[in-house]
Amino acid sequence: ETVTVTLGSLLTPTNADIELDPAKSSDTVNIGDDDGAIKVVVMGLTDGAEPETNGSFKLTLVRATDGTPVPAPPAGLLVSYSLGGTADIPLDFIIDSVLFIPGGATSAVVEVDVEDDMEVEGDETVELTLTAAALFGGIDYPTPPVGTTGMFMVDTTPTSIIIVDND
């Protein structure tokens, strides 16, 4: 993007000793364009274990072009996800179906509440795949964060944590 400033004339009162030089009456400045979509990415933060060690995933907002953390819009952001893996809800774990990232925050944590099921089995996995991100309450976001276009994308690569069985 560029901005050009051109001096046209002097306003009154004028001073006879001041003149505009036509050869130097305008100049242009280039503005680097770093706009880009905001991307929500997920990583396994902590594994869980029976009987009472909960696991977690961390969701982070980043600029899609370079991975720089970006704050959520003032009203916050709702992120939805699907779950998979070998662990079963609610026998092995309990988890919320969406995550709210508060306005101004660059990340939030999805807690995986591990349940002690008393069943003898091997370690199991919880797989979280991001599916969508939307402004909280469906509010239009008139001013995107600095350096972004205001679009929200999600990284749909599944991420897993392990729940270690104690039976």
CSV table of C-alpha atoms in Angstrom, one decimal:
chain,number,residue,atom,x,y,z
A,1,GLU,CA,0.0,0.0,0.0
A,2,THR,CA,1.2,3.6,-0.6
A,3,VAL,CA,0.3,7.0,0.7
A,4,THR,CA,1.0,10.1,-1.4
A,5,VAL,CA,0.9,13.6,0.0
A,6,THR,CA,0.8,16.5,-2.4
A,7,LEU,CA,1.0,20.2,-1.2
A,8,GLY,CA,-1.3,22.3,-3.3
A,9,SER,CA,-1.2,25.9,-2.0
A,10,LEU,CA,-0.5,28.0,1.1
A,11,LEU,CA,-3.4,29.1,3.2
A,12,THR,CA,-3.9,32.7,4.2
A,13,PRO,CA,-2.3,34.7,5.8
A,14,THR,CA,0.5,34.1,3.4
A,15,ASN,CA,4.1,35.1,3.7
A,16,ALA,CA,5.7,36.5,0.6
A,17,ASP,CA,9.0,34.8,1.5
A,18,ILE,CA,7.4,31.3,1.5
A,19,GLU,CA,6.9,29.5,-1.8
A,20,LEU,CA,6.1,26.0,-2.8
A,21,ASP,CA,8.7,24.2,-4.8
A,22,PRO,CA,6.8,22.3,-7.6
A,23,ALA,CA,9.6,19.8,-7.8
A,24,LYS,CA,9.3,18.9,-4.1
A,25,SER,CA,5.6,19.4,-3.5
A,26,SER,CA,4.7,15.7,-3.2
A,27,ASP,CA,6.1,12.5,-1.9
A,28,THR,CA,5.1,8.9,-1.5
A,29,VAL,CA,5.5,6.5,1.4
A,30,ASN,CA,5.2,2.7,1.0
A,31,ILE,CA,3.4,0.8,3.8
A,32,GLY,CA,4.4,-2.9,4.2
A,33,ASP,CA,1.4,-5.2,3.9
A,34,ASP,CA,1.4,-7.8,6.6
A,35,ASP,CA,-2.3,-8.5,6.5
A,36,GLY,CA,-3.3,-12.1,6.9
A,37,ALA,CA,-5.9,-14.4,8.3
A,38,ILE,CA,-5.9,-15.5,11.9
A,39,LYS,CA,-5.4,-19.2,12.4
A,40,VAL,CA,-6.3,-21.3,15.4
A,41,VAL,CA,-3.8,-24.0,16.1
A,42,VAL,CA,-3.9,-26.8,18.7
A,43,MET,CA,-1.2,-28.7,20.5
A,44,GLY,CA,-1.4,-31.4,23.2
A,45,LEU,CA,-0.3,-29.7,26.4
A,46,THR,CA,-0.4,-32.5,29.0
A,47,ASP,CA,-1.3,-36.2,29.0
A,48,GLY,CA,-3.7,-37.5,31.6
A,49,ALA,CA,-3.7,-40.5,33.9
A,50,GLU,CA,-6.2,-42.4,36.0
A,51,PRO,CA,-7.2,-41.9,38.7
A,52,GLU,CA,-7.0,-38.1,38.9
A,53,THR,CA,-4.5,-36.5,36.6
A,54,ASN,CA,-6.3,-34.5,33.9
A,55,GLY,CA,-5.0,-33.8,30.4
A,56,SER,CA,-5.2,-30.7,28.3
A,57,PHE,CA,-4.9,-29.2,24.9
A,58,LYS,CA,-3.7,-25.6,24.2
A,59,LEU,CA,-5.4,-23.6,21.4
A,60,THR,CA,-3.5,-20.6,20.2
A,61,LEU,CA,-4.4,-17.7,17.8
A,62,VAL,CA,-1.6,-17.0,15.3
A,63,ARG,CA,-1.2,-14.9,12.2
A,64,ALA,CA,-1.4,-17.6,9.4
A,65,THR,CA,1.5,-16.0,7.4
A,66,ASP,CA,4.2,-16.2,10.1
A,67,GLY,CA,2.8,-17.8,13.3
A,68,THR,CA,3.0,-14.7,15.4
A,69,PRO,CA,0.5,-14.8,18.3
A,70,VAL,CA,-2.5,-12.6,17.8
A,71,PRO,CA,-5.0,-11.5,20.5
A,72,ALA,CA,-8.7,-12.6,20.2
A,73,PRO,CA,-11.2,-9.9,19.3
A,74,PRO,CA,-12.7,-7.9,22.1
A,75,ALA,CA,-15.9,-10.0,22.3
A,76,GLY,CA,-13.8,-13.2,22.3
A,77,LEU,CA,-13.8,-16.2,20.0
A,78,LEU,CA,-15.7,-19.5,20.2
A,79,VAL,CA,-13.7,-22.5,18.8
A,80,SER,CA,-15.5,-25.8,18.1
A,81,TYR,CA,-13.8,-29.2,17.7
A,82,SER,CA,-14.5,-32.9,17.1
A,83,LEU,CA,-13.2,-35.6,19.3
A,84,GLY,CA,-11.8,-39.1,18.5
A,85,GLY,CA,-9.3,-41.5,19.7
A,86,THR,CA,-9.6,-44.7,21.7
A,87,ALA,CA,-10.9,-43.2,24.9
A,88,ASP,CA,-14.7,-43.0,25.4
A,89,ILE,CA,-16.8,-40.1,26.7
A,90,PRO,CA,-18.0,-40.2,29.5
A,91,LEU,CA,-16.4,-43.5,30.7
A,92,ASP,CA,-12.8,-42.4,30.3
A,93,PHE,CA,-13.0,-38.6,30.2
A,94,ILE,CA,-15.3,-35.6,30.2
A,95,ILE,CA,-14.7,-32.5,28.0
A,96,ASP,CA,-16.6,-29.3,26.9
A,97,SER,CA,-17.7,-29.3,23.3
A,98,VAL,CA,-16.5,-25.7,22.6
A,99,LEU,CA,-13.8,-23.4,23.9
A,100,PHE,CA,-14.1,-19.7,24.5
A,101,ILE,CA,-11.0,-17.6,24.0
A,102,PRO,CA,-11.5,-14.3,25.8
A,103,GLY,CA,-11.0,-11.0,24.1
A,104,GLY,CA,-7.3,-10.0,24.2
A,105,ALA,CA,-6.1,-13.5,25.0
A,106,THR,CA,-3.8,-15.3,22.5
A,107,SER,CA,-4.6,-18.8,23.8
A,108,ALA,CA,-6.8,-20.9,26.0
A,109,VAL,CA,-6.7,-24.4,27.4
A,110,VAL,CA,-9.2,-27.3,26.8
A,111,GLU,CA,-9.3,-29.4,30.0
A,112,VAL,CA,-9.7,-33.1,29.6
A,113,ASP,CA,-11.3,-34.4,32.9
A,114,VAL,CA,-10.0,-38.0,33.3
A,115,GLU,CA,-12.4,-40.5,34.8
A,116,ASP,CA,-11.2,-43.5,36.7
A,117,ASP,CA,-13.3,-46.3,35.0
A,118,MET,CA,-12.0,-49.3,37.0
A,119,GLU,CA,-11.8,-51.2,33.7
A,120,VAL,CA,-8.5,-53.1,33.0
A,121,GLU,CA,-7.3,-51.7,29.6
A,122,GLY,CA,-4.3,-50.2,28.0
A,123,ASP,CA,-3.5,-46.6,27.7
A,124,GLU,CA,-6.0,-44.7,25.5
A,125,THR,CA,-5.9,-41.5,23.4
A,126,VAL,CA,-8.1,-38.5,23.1
A,127,GLU,CA,-7.8,-36.9,19.7
A,128,LEU,CA,-9.0,-33.3,19.2
A,129,THR,CA,-9.6,-31.8,15.7
A,130,LEU,CA,-10.5,-28.2,15.3
A,131,THR,CA,-13.6,-27.7,13.2
A,132,ALA,CA,-14.5,-24.0,13.3
A,133,ALA,CA,-13.9,-20.6,14.9
A,134,ALA,CA,-16.5,-17.8,15.2
A,135,LEU,CA,-16.9,-14.5,16.9
A,136,PHE,CA,-18.6,-14.9,20.3
A,137,GLY,CA,-22.4,-14.3,19.9
A,138,GLY,CA,-22.1,-13.9,16.2
A,139,ILE,CA,-21.1,-10.3,16.6
A,140,ASP,CA,-19.7,-8.7,13.5
A,141,TYR,CA,-16.1,-7.7,14.1
A,142,PRO,CA,-15.8,-4.2,12.6
A,143,THR,CA,-12.1,-3.7,13.5
A,144,PRO,CA,-9.9,-6.8,12.9
A,145,PRO,CA,-6.8,-7.1,15.1
A,146,VAL,CA,-3.8,-5.0,13.8
A,147,GLY,CA,-2.1,-6.8,11.0
A,148,THR,CA,-4.9,-9.2,10.1
A,149,THR,CA,-7.9,-9.3,7.8
A,150,GLY,CA,-10.2,-10.5,10.5
A,151,MET,CA,-10.8,-13.9,9.0
A,152,PHE,CA,-10.5,-16.9,11.2
A,153,MET,CA,-9.2,-20.3,10.0
A,154,VAL,CA,-8.6,-23.5,11.9
A,155,ASP,CA,-5.8,-26.0,11.6
A,156,THR,CA,-7.7,-29.2,11.0
A,157,THR,CA,-4.7,-31.5,11.8
A,158,PRO,CA,-5.8,-33.9,14.6
A,159,THR,CA,-3.8,-33.7,17.8
A,160,SER,CA,-3.7,-36.3,20.6
A,161,ILE,CA,-3.0,-36.8,24.2
A,162,ILE,CA,-2.7,-40.0,26.1
A,163,ILE,CA,-4.7,-41.2,29.1
A,164,VAL,CA,-2.6,-43.7,31.1
A,165,ASP,CA,-4.7,-46.5,32.6
A,166,ASN,CA,-4.0,-47.4,36.3
A,167,ASP,CA,-6.0,-50.7,36.4
